[in-house]
Amino acid sequence: MKIIVTGVSKKIKKQHVLNNITLEFRNGVFYGLYGRNGSGKTMLLRSVAGLLRPSAGKVEIDGKDIYSENKFPPSIGVIIENTSLLPQYDAFTNLKLLSKIKKIATDEDIKSAIRRVGLNPDNKLKVRKFSLGMKQRLSIAQAIFEKPDILLLDEPTNAIDENGVQEVYRIIQEEKERGATIILTSHHKQDLDILADEFIHMDHGEVIHE
Amino acid sequence: MKREYYIAVLIVIFIQLFCYYQWDSASIDTTGLVILGGLEGHYKYLLLATWYLFFASISFSFIGYMRSYLVGHGIYVLIREKRKIKIPLKRFCHIFFFITLYCFIQVMVSIIFGYFSDMNQKSVHINLTMFITSFLLYIMTLFVLICFQITLELWLSEPVALLVTNIYILGSIIFGGIILQEGKGYSLLYLLISNFSMIKRTDIWHNHAN
């Protein structure tokens, strides 16, 4: 799916969090979005996900303006800061509940995604008892289990140990090979060097260079 | 909504009835209108406080009901919906359903309680037209107030929105009573939506009685 961001600006409390962003994300390409805290990375991901209406400009996915049509992108998986899963349920139940909305993923798809992130789908341990790393892994499973065409990952390796980070990179690589368009954010360019096809540097709500 | 909230509202319904009969034992409800009709202007504030309890419990049980879809787990649910309007509509329908259910239970408990307390009559006298009118007014008043609270949550934090709404309710009850007692400034009553329909304080009661 092709994503075109044209002249997107967002002003919150008289401050420009996004300033005239124009970018094109091509199908099946892995984009590494980096910049320091408050540079606008998460805001950009939110506007692509349909969660943040821009003050100006538009976001088109396959030629359709997601804001004028009042729709979310049709096939998207996200991890955006402060997201969490329901603490009173186990991993499988959490994803099973989410799968009931779109009804495109089978139980086997859910179990397979949970296994891919290194968790056991048959484990009845409640999410409230998960470590931070386990929660982050389950968030990744949540993003990929419906095999979305677009993956927006906001610092997905947060709280994951070194071995886990390599596993997450492997999963993201597999998703890229499947043909998903991936936008992954990080504070440091080095984190993205191995995987990303293209890099976007952001600062003060602007794209510094592509 | 959590199960604890349902139980809390049910407990409050019984506490409210107990307090009401404790402080106003002359009113035995075999009509369903004791709850729905509200209290006249000259009633003591202690009794008004027992009426406020029910709204307070409902208001508390709906805390964060809409905002939870803007952060955390709600985002996972939100982006899986096709149309952006679907989630808010579903939430408003849920709110309306639960308020209707709570009110129905409250009124039924009141009638049953009144029936068994009324040793002389042992009968239920319900004026159907008046009952339906006041029941709908009662539900709509609560619905508008809860919508006011969850709308505030989009700009304010949940506890602040809860506080503002409840201060407004208490202000409405107190100033509404003062205006009716003083007999002037009736137009200000339009700005004071109290936590119960208060049809005894309006012309609706008299219109039906006549």
Short mmCIF file of C-alpha atoms in Angstrom, two decimals:
data_model
loop_
_atom_site.label_atom_id
_atom_site.label_comp_id
_atom_site.label_asym_id
_atom_site.label_seq_id
_atom_site.Cartn_x
_atom_site.Cartn_y
_atom_site.Cartn_z
CA MET A 1 0.00 0.00 0.00
CA LYS A 2 1.31 3.40 -0.96
CA ILE A 3 1.12 6.15 1.66
CA ILE A 4 1.39 9.79 0.57
CA VAL A 5 1.69 12.48 3.21
CA THR A 6 1.20 15.95 1.70
CA GLY A 7 1.86 19.18 3.58
CA VAL A 8 0.81 17.75 6.93
CA SER A 9 0.99 20.18 9.84
CA LYS A 10 -0.34 19.81 13.36
CA LYS A 11 -0.51 22.56 15.93
CA ILE A 12 -1.15 21.70 19.57
CA LYS A 13 -1.42 24.52 22.11
CA LYS A 14 0.14 27.05 19.69
CA GLN A 15 3.11 24.76 19.09
CA HIS A 16 3.86 23.08 15.75
CA VAL A 17 4.34 19.37 16.49
CA LEU A 18 4.34 18.64 12.75
CA ASN A 19 5.33 21.30 10.28
CA ASN A 20 4.52 20.91 6.59
CA ILE A 21 5.56 17.27 6.26
CA THR A 22 5.56 15.85 2.74
CA LEU A 23 6.63 12.23 2.33
CA GLU A 24 5.89 9.22 0.20
CA PHE A 25 6.05 5.69 1.58
CA ARG A 26 6.22 3.06 -1.14
CA ASN A 27 4.78 -0.44 -0.94
CA GLY A 28 6.98 -3.07 0.72
CA VAL A 29 9.72 -0.68 1.77
CA PHE A 30 11.10 -0.45 5.31
CA TYR A 31 11.43 3.14 6.51
CA GLY A 32 13.51 4.05 9.53
CA LEU A 33 12.27 7.23 11.18
CA TYR A 34 14.68 8.69 13.69
CA GLY A 35 15.07 11.81 15.77
CA ARG A 36 15.32 12.90 19.37
CA ASN A 37 12.44 13.05 21.88
CA GLY A 38 9.74 15.48 20.83
CA SER A 39 10.88 15.57 17.22
CA GLY A 40 7.42 14.57 15.96
CA LYS A 41 8.02 10.89 15.09
CA THR A 42 5.08 9.57 17.09
CA MET A 43 2.80 12.35 15.87
CA LEU A 44 3.63 11.46 12.28
CA LEU A 45 2.84 7.79 12.96
CA ARG A 46 -0.42 8.80 14.62
CA SER A 47 -1.47 10.89 11.64
CA VAL A 48 -0.68 8.02 9.23
CA ALA A 49 -2.67 5.64 11.47
CA GLY A 50 -5.71 7.94 11.29
CA LEU A 51 -5.49 8.77 15.00
CA LEU A 52 -4.47 12.43 14.68
CA ARG A 53 -6.29 14.77 12.33
CA PRO A 54 -3.77 17.18 10.83
CA SER A 55 -4.40 20.93 11.12
CA ALA A 56 -3.40 21.17 7.47
CA GLY A 57 -2.49 18.78 4.66
CA LYS A 58 -3.65 15.28 3.92
CA VAL A 59 -2.70 11.63 4.29
CA GLU A 60 -3.58 9.37 1.38
CA ILE A 61 -3.44 5.60 1.42
CA ASP A 62 -3.76 4.03 -2.00
CA GLY A 63 -5.12 7.33 -3.28
CA LYS A 64 -7.81 7.73 -0.60
CA ASP A 65 -7.67 10.60 1.88
CA ILE A 66 -8.23 8.85 5.23
CA TYR A 67 -9.43 12.01 6.96
CA SER A 68 -11.94 13.27 4.39
CA GLU A 69 -13.44 9.78 4.19
CA ASN A 70 -13.51 9.49 7.99
CA LYS A 71 -12.00 6.01 7.89
CA PHE A 72 -9.00 4.24 9.36
CA PRO A 73 -6.48 2.65 6.98
CA PRO A 74 -7.98 -0.68 5.91
CA SER A 75 -5.05 -2.91 6.83
CA ILE A 76 -2.76 -1.59 9.52
CA GLY A 77 -0.89 -2.86 12.58
CA VAL A 78 0.44 -0.43 15.16
CA ILE A 79 2.52 -0.13 18.26
CA ILE A 80 2.28 3.44 19.47
CA GLU A 81 3.54 4.65 22.84
CA ASN A 82 1.39 3.99 25.90
CA THR A 83 -0.47 1.21 24.20
CA SER A 84 -1.24 -1.76 26.39
CA LEU A 85 -3.20 -4.97 26.49
CA LEU A 86 -5.93 -6.00 28.87
CA PRO A 87 -4.22 -7.04 32.12
CA GLN A 88 -6.99 -9.38 33.26
CA TYR A 89 -6.60 -11.76 30.30
CA ASP A 90 -3.83 -14.04 29.04
CA ALA A 91 -1.95 -13.44 25.78
CA PHE A 92 -4.17 -15.59 23.56
CA THR A 93 -7.45 -14.16 24.93
CA ASN A 94 -6.20 -10.61 24.40
CA LEU A 95 -5.53 -11.20 20.72
CA LYS A 96 -8.66 -13.33 20.33
CA LEU A 97 -10.78 -10.39 21.57
CA LEU A 98 -9.11 -8.05 19.06
CA SER A 99 -9.53 -10.58 16.26
CA LYS A 100 -13.31 -10.45 16.71
CA ILE A 101 -13.42 -6.92 15.29
CA LYS A 102 -12.10 -7.66 11.80
CA LYS A 103 -12.71 -11.42 11.83
CA ILE A 104 -9.85 -12.14 9.43
CA ALA A 105 -7.42 -13.97 11.73
CA THR A 106 -7.94 -17.59 12.78
CA ASP A 107 -6.96 -19.07 16.15
CA GLU A 108 -3.93 -20.59 14.45
CA ASP A 109 -2.87 -17.13 13.15
CA ILE A 110 -3.06 -15.81 16.71
CA LYS A 111 -1.08 -18.71 18.17
CA SER A 112 1.50 -18.47 15.41
CA ALA A 113 2.02 -14.72 16.05
CA ILE A 114 2.41 -15.33 19.80
CA ARG A 115 4.97 -18.09 19.13
CA ARG A 116 6.88 -15.86 16.70
CA VAL A 117 7.48 -13.27 19.41
CA GLY A 118 8.81 -15.95 21.75
CA LEU A 119 5.77 -16.39 24.00
CA ASN A 120 3.69 -19.50 24.65
CA PRO A 121 0.08 -19.19 23.39
CA ASP A 122 -1.06 -21.93 25.78
CA ASN A 123 0.33 -20.13 28.83
CA LYS A 124 -2.61 -18.95 30.95
CA LEU A 125 -0.53 -16.34 32.78
CA LYS A 126 -2.43 -13.04 32.93
CA VAL A 127 -0.87 -10.03 31.20
CA ARG A 128 -0.77 -8.16 34.53
CA LYS A 129 1.89 -10.67 35.62
CA PHE A 130 3.97 -10.23 32.46
CA SER A 131 7.34 -8.49 32.59
CA LEU A 132 7.74 -5.27 30.57
CA GLY A 133 9.61 -7.18 27.88
CA MET A 134 6.87 -9.81 27.62
CA LYS A 135 4.22 -7.09 27.30
CA GLN A 136 6.21 -5.46 24.52
CA ARG A 137 6.53 -8.81 22.72
CA LEU A 138 2.79 -9.33 22.98
CA SER A 139 2.25 -5.82 21.58
CA ILE A 140 4.33 -6.85 18.57
CA ALA A 141 2.23 -10.02 18.19
CA GLN A 142 -0.86 -7.79 18.35
CA ALA A 143 0.50 -5.68 15.49
CA ILE A 144 1.35 -8.56 13.18
CA PHE A 145 -1.22 -11.31 13.80
CA GLU A 146 -3.66 -10.05 11.16
CA LYS A 147 -0.86 -9.81 8.58
CA PRO A 148 -1.43 -6.08 7.88
CA ASP A 149 -0.19 -4.28 4.77
CA ILE A 150 1.12 -1.36 6.84
CA LEU A 151 3.09 -1.69 10.08
CA LEU A 152 3.70 1.39 12.21
CA LEU A 153 6.10 0.57 15.02
CA ASP A 154 7.00 3.20 17.56
CA GLU A 155 10.17 2.05 19.31
CA PRO A 156 9.09 -1.62 19.39
CA THR A 157 12.28 -2.83 21.07
CA ASN A 158 11.70 -0.78 24.24
CA ALA A 159 12.22 -2.88 27.39
CA ILE A 160 13.34 -5.92 25.37
CA ASP A 161 16.71 -7.56 26.18
CA GLU A 162 19.53 -7.86 23.62
CA ASN A 163 18.53 -11.35 22.40
CA GLY A 164 14.93 -10.23 22.23
CA VAL A 165 15.88 -7.23 20.10
CA GLN A 166 17.48 -9.55 17.53
CA GLU A 167 14.30 -11.68 17.51
CA VAL A 168 12.16 -8.58 16.98
CA TYR A 169 14.42 -7.51 14.09
CA ARG A 170 14.06 -10.97 12.57
CA ILE A 171 10.25 -10.75 12.82
CA ILE A 172 10.23 -7.30 11.24
CA GLN A 173 12.48 -8.59 8.45
CA GLU A 174 9.99 -11.44 7.83
CA GLU A 175 7.15 -8.94 7.71
CA LYS A 176 9.08 -6.90 5.16
CA GLU A 177 9.63 -10.01 3.03
CA ARG A 178 5.89 -10.68 3.23
CA GLY A 179 5.44 -7.31 1.50
CA ALA A 180 4.35 -5.04 4.34
CA THR A 181 5.21 -1.34 4.27
CA ILE A 182 6.98 -0.70 7.58
CA ILE A 183 7.69 2.56 9.36
CA LEU A 184 9.76 2.08 12.49
CA THR A 185 10.89 4.86 14.81
CA SER A 186 13.94 5.09 17.00
CA HIS A 187 15.97 7.74 18.79
CA HIS A 188 19.16 6.50 17.15
CA LYS A 189 19.95 5.88 13.51
CA GLN A 190 22.31 3.00 14.45
CA ASP A 191 19.29 0.96 15.62
CA LEU A 192 17.83 1.15 12.14
CA ASP A 193 20.99 0.72 10.05
CA ILE A 194 20.75 -3.07 9.71
CA LEU A 195 17.13 -3.23 8.64
CA ALA A 196 15.83 -0.04 7.08
CA ASP A 197 15.84 0.54 3.33
CA GLU A 198 15.38 4.28 3.67
CA PHE A 199 15.88 6.76 6.50
CA ILE A 200 13.96 9.83 7.53
CA HIS A 201 15.45 12.22 10.06
CA MET A 202 13.01 14.41 11.99
CA ASP A 203 13.54 17.34 14.33
CA HIS A 204 11.19 19.99 15.72
CA GLY A 205 8.28 18.55 13.74
CA GLU A 206 10.12 18.81 10.42
CA VAL A 207 11.83 16.36 8.10
CA ILE A 208 15.52 17.29 8.16
CA HIS A 209 16.52 14.92 5.39
CA GLU A 210 15.45 11.71 3.69
CA MET B 1 -17.22 -1.50 32.53
CA LYS B 2 -15.89 -3.44 35.49
CA ARG B 3 -18.18 -5.80 37.42
CA GLU B 4 -17.36 -3.93 40.64
CA TYR B 5 -19.03 -0.80 39.21
CA TYR B 6 -22.31 -2.65 38.54
CA ILE B 7 -22.33 -3.99 42.08
CA ALA B 8 -21.51 -0.53 43.51
CA VAL B 9 -24.46 1.06 41.65
CA LEU B 10 -26.81 -1.67 42.92
CA ILE B 11 -25.61 -1.17 46.49
CA VAL B 12 -26.16 2.58 46.13
CA ILE B 13 -29.74 1.98 44.93
CA PHE B 14 -30.49 0.11 48.17
CA ILE B 15 -28.67 2.67 50.35
CA GLN B 16 -30.60 5.46 48.65
CA LEU B 17 -33.94 3.76 49.29
CA PHE B 18 -33.03 3.00 52.88
CA CYS B 19 -32.00 6.64 53.50
CA TYR B 20 -35.11 7.91 51.79
CA TYR B 21 -37.48 5.89 53.96
CA GLN B 22 -35.38 6.61 57.03
CA TRP B 23 -35.79 10.37 56.58
CA ASP B 24 -39.13 10.51 54.84
CA SER B 25 -41.10 7.48 55.97
CA ALA B 26 -44.40 9.13 55.02
CA SER B 27 -43.69 8.54 51.33
CA ILE B 28 -44.35 4.95 50.42
CA ASP B 29 -43.80 4.29 46.76
CA THR B 30 -46.48 2.18 45.14
CA THR B 31 -46.57 4.40 42.05
CA GLY B 32 -42.98 4.37 40.82
CA LEU B 33 -43.01 8.16 40.91
CA VAL B 34 -41.21 8.73 44.19
CA ILE B 35 -37.87 8.10 42.49
CA LEU B 36 -38.85 9.57 39.12
CA GLY B 37 -40.67 12.61 40.45
CA GLY B 38 -37.80 14.06 42.40
CA LEU B 39 -38.31 16.30 45.40
CA GLU B 40 -40.12 19.55 45.82
CA GLY B 41 -38.26 22.77 46.52
CA HIS B 42 -38.87 22.86 50.26
CA TYR B 43 -37.31 19.46 50.95
CA LYS B 44 -34.40 19.34 53.33
CA TYR B 45 -30.95 19.05 51.76
CA LEU B 46 -30.20 15.84 53.63
CA LEU B 47 -32.87 14.15 51.56
CA LEU B 48 -31.60 15.80 48.39
CA ALA B 49 -28.20 14.30 49.15
CA THR B 50 -29.67 10.81 49.11
CA TRP B 51 -30.98 11.53 45.62
CA TYR B 52 -27.56 12.70 44.54
CA LEU B 53 -26.00 9.36 45.60
CA PHE B 54 -27.43 7.54 42.60
CA PHE B 55 -26.05 9.99 40.08
CA ALA B 56 -22.69 10.03 41.84
CA SER B 57 -22.43 6.24 41.54
CA ILE B 58 -23.38 6.25 37.85
CA SER B 59 -21.06 9.14 37.12
CA PHE B 60 -18.20 7.28 38.80
CA SER B 61 -18.92 4.04 36.96
CA PHE B 62 -18.65 5.81 33.58
CA ILE B 63 -15.35 7.51 34.39
CA GLY B 64 -12.98 7.27 31.41
CA TYR B 65 -15.62 5.48 29.32
CA MET B 66 -14.80 7.37 26.11
CA ARG B 67 -11.27 8.51 26.86
CA SER B 68 -10.12 4.90 27.22
CA TYR B 69 -10.42 4.67 23.42
CA LEU B 70 -7.92 7.47 22.88
CA VAL B 71 -5.08 5.89 24.82
CA GLY B 72 -3.78 2.46 25.73
CA HIS B 73 -5.67 -0.64 24.67
CA GLY B 74 -8.40 1.47 23.06
CA ILE B 75 -6.07 2.37 20.19
CA TYR B 76 -5.75 -1.31 19.23
CA VAL B 77 -9.53 -1.56 19.10
CA LEU B 78 -10.02 1.79 17.39
CA ILE B 79 -7.73 1.22 14.41
CA ARG B 80 -9.39 -2.11 13.67
CA GLU B 81 -12.74 -0.45 13.15
CA LYS B 82 -13.44 0.58 9.59
CA ARG B 83 -15.34 3.79 10.25
CA LYS B 84 -14.24 6.30 12.87
CA ILE B 85 -17.79 7.11 13.94
CA LYS B 86 -18.61 3.49 14.87
CA ILE B 87 -16.84 3.38 18.24
CA PRO B 88 -18.35 6.62 19.67
CA LEU B 89 -21.81 5.56 18.50
CA LYS B 90 -21.41 2.16 20.12
CA ARG B 91 -20.26 3.80 23.34
CA PHE B 92 -23.21 6.20 23.43
CA CYS B 93 -25.60 3.29 22.84
CA HIS B 94 -23.94 1.35 25.70
CA ILE B 95 -24.27 4.33 28.02
CA PHE B 96 -27.94 4.74 27.14
CA PHE B 97 -28.58 1.02 27.66
CA PHE B 98 -26.88 0.90 31.06
CA ILE B 99 -28.56 4.08 32.32
CA THR B 100 -31.95 2.66 31.28
CA LEU B 101 -31.15 -0.62 33.00
CA TYR B 102 -29.96 1.06 36.22
CA CYS B 103 -33.03 3.32 36.31
CA PHE B 104 -35.38 0.43 35.66
CA ILE B 105 -33.83 -1.56 38.51
CA GLN B 106 -33.95 1.49 40.76
CA VAL B 107 -37.65 2.14 40.07
CA MET B 108 -38.63 -1.52 40.34
CA VAL B 109 -36.80 -1.92 43.64
CA SER B 110 -38.53 1.24 44.87
CA ILE B 111 -41.99 -0.06 43.88
CA ILE B 112 -41.39 -3.53 45.35
CA PHE B 113 -39.98 -1.97 48.52
CA GLY B 114 -43.01 0.34 48.70
CA TYR B 115 -45.46 -2.51 48.06
CA PHE B 116 -44.15 -4.58 50.95
CA SER B 117 -43.94 -1.53 53.24
CA ASP B 118 -47.49 -0.43 52.55
CA MET B 119 -49.33 -2.65 55.05
CA ASN B 120 -52.66 -0.97 54.49
CA GLN B 121 -53.10 -0.96 50.75
CA LYS B 122 -51.16 -3.90 49.34
CA SER B 123 -51.65 -2.63 45.81
CA VAL B 124 -49.69 -0.83 43.14
CA HIS B 125 -51.15 2.29 41.51
CA ILE B 126 -49.32 3.29 38.38
CA ASN B 127 -50.51 6.08 36.10
CA LEU B 128 -48.95 4.68 32.94
CA THR B 129 -48.75 7.94 30.94
CA MET B 130 -47.17 9.82 33.79
CA PHE B 131 -44.86 6.92 34.61
CA ILE B 132 -43.56 6.64 31.02
CA THR B 133 -43.15 10.44 30.67
CA SER B 134 -41.24 10.79 33.90
CA PHE B 135 -39.19 7.64 33.28
CA LEU B 136 -38.05 8.93 29.86
CA LEU B 137 -37.26 12.35 31.33
CA TYR B 138 -35.29 10.76 34.12
CA ILE B 139 -33.23 8.63 31.71
CA MET B 140 -32.63 11.49 29.29
CA THR B 141 -31.48 13.81 32.08
CA LEU B 142 -28.96 11.26 33.31
CA PHE B 143 -27.87 10.49 29.74
CA VAL B 144 -27.24 14.17 28.96
CA LEU B 145 -25.23 14.59 32.15
CA ILE B 146 -23.08 11.50 31.53
CA CYS B 147 -22.51 12.65 27.93
CA PHE B 148 -21.46 16.02 29.34
CA GLN B 149 -18.96 14.23 31.60
CA ILE B 150 -17.43 12.02 28.91
CA THR B 151 -17.26 14.97 26.50
CA LEU B 152 -15.32 16.93 29.11
CA GLU B 153 -12.93 13.98 29.33
CA LEU B 154 -11.78 14.70 25.79
CA TRP B 155 -10.20 17.96 27.05
CA LEU B 156 -9.71 17.33 30.76
CA SER B 157 -8.38 14.39 32.74
CA GLU B 158 -10.98 11.86 33.97
CA PRO B 159 -10.94 12.90 37.67
CA VAL B 160 -11.28 16.61 36.77
CA ALA B 161 -14.19 15.90 34.38
CA LEU B 162 -15.87 13.82 37.10
CA LEU B 163 -15.36 16.60 39.63
CA VAL B 164 -16.65 19.36 37.33
CA THR B 165 -19.77 17.34 36.45
CA ASN B 166 -20.55 16.52 40.05
CA ILE B 167 -20.00 20.10 41.23
CA TYR B 168 -22.38 21.19 38.47
CA ILE B 169 -25.01 18.68 39.64
CA LEU B 170 -24.75 19.75 43.25
CA GLY B 171 -24.90 23.39 42.16
CA SER B 172 -28.00 22.63 40.10
CA ILE B 173 -29.74 20.94 43.01
CA ILE B 174 -28.90 23.69 45.52
CA PHE B 175 -29.50 26.74 43.29
CA GLY B 176 -32.56 25.12 41.71
CA GLY B 177 -34.05 24.76 45.18
CA ILE B 178 -33.18 28.36 46.09
CA ILE B 179 -34.70 29.76 42.87
CA LEU B 180 -37.93 27.82 43.42
CA GLN B 181 -38.14 28.90 47.05
CA GLU B 182 -37.50 32.55 46.21
CA GLY B 183 -40.01 32.41 43.38
CA LYS B 184 -37.97 34.50 40.95
CA GLY B 185 -35.29 34.03 38.27
CA TYR B 186 -37.08 30.99 36.79
CA SER B 187 -35.27 31.37 33.45
CA LEU B 188 -32.03 30.39 35.21
CA LEU B 189 -33.54 26.94 35.80
CA TYR B 190 -32.91 26.15 32.14
CA LEU B 191 -29.19 26.19 32.90
CA LEU B 192 -29.53 23.83 35.84
CA ILE B 193 -29.92 20.21 34.81
CA SER B 194 -30.25 18.29 38.01
CA ASN B 195 -29.34 14.67 38.51
CA PHE B 196 -32.96 13.57 38.48
CA SER B 197 -35.89 14.74 36.45
CA MET B 198 -37.38 16.78 39.31
CA ILE B 199 -40.77 16.80 37.64
CA LYS B 200 -42.30 17.88 40.95
CA ARG B 201 -40.37 21.13 40.52
CA THR B 202 -41.74 21.76 37.06
CA ASP B 203 -45.11 22.15 35.40
CA ILE B 204 -45.11 18.60 34.05
CA TRP B 205 -46.43 17.19 37.31
CA HIS B 206 -49.25 19.73 37.50
CA ASN B 207 -50.14 19.41 33.83
CA HIS B 208 -50.64 15.68 34.24
CA ALA B 209 -52.46 16.07 37.53
CA ASN B 210 -54.88 18.50 35.91
#
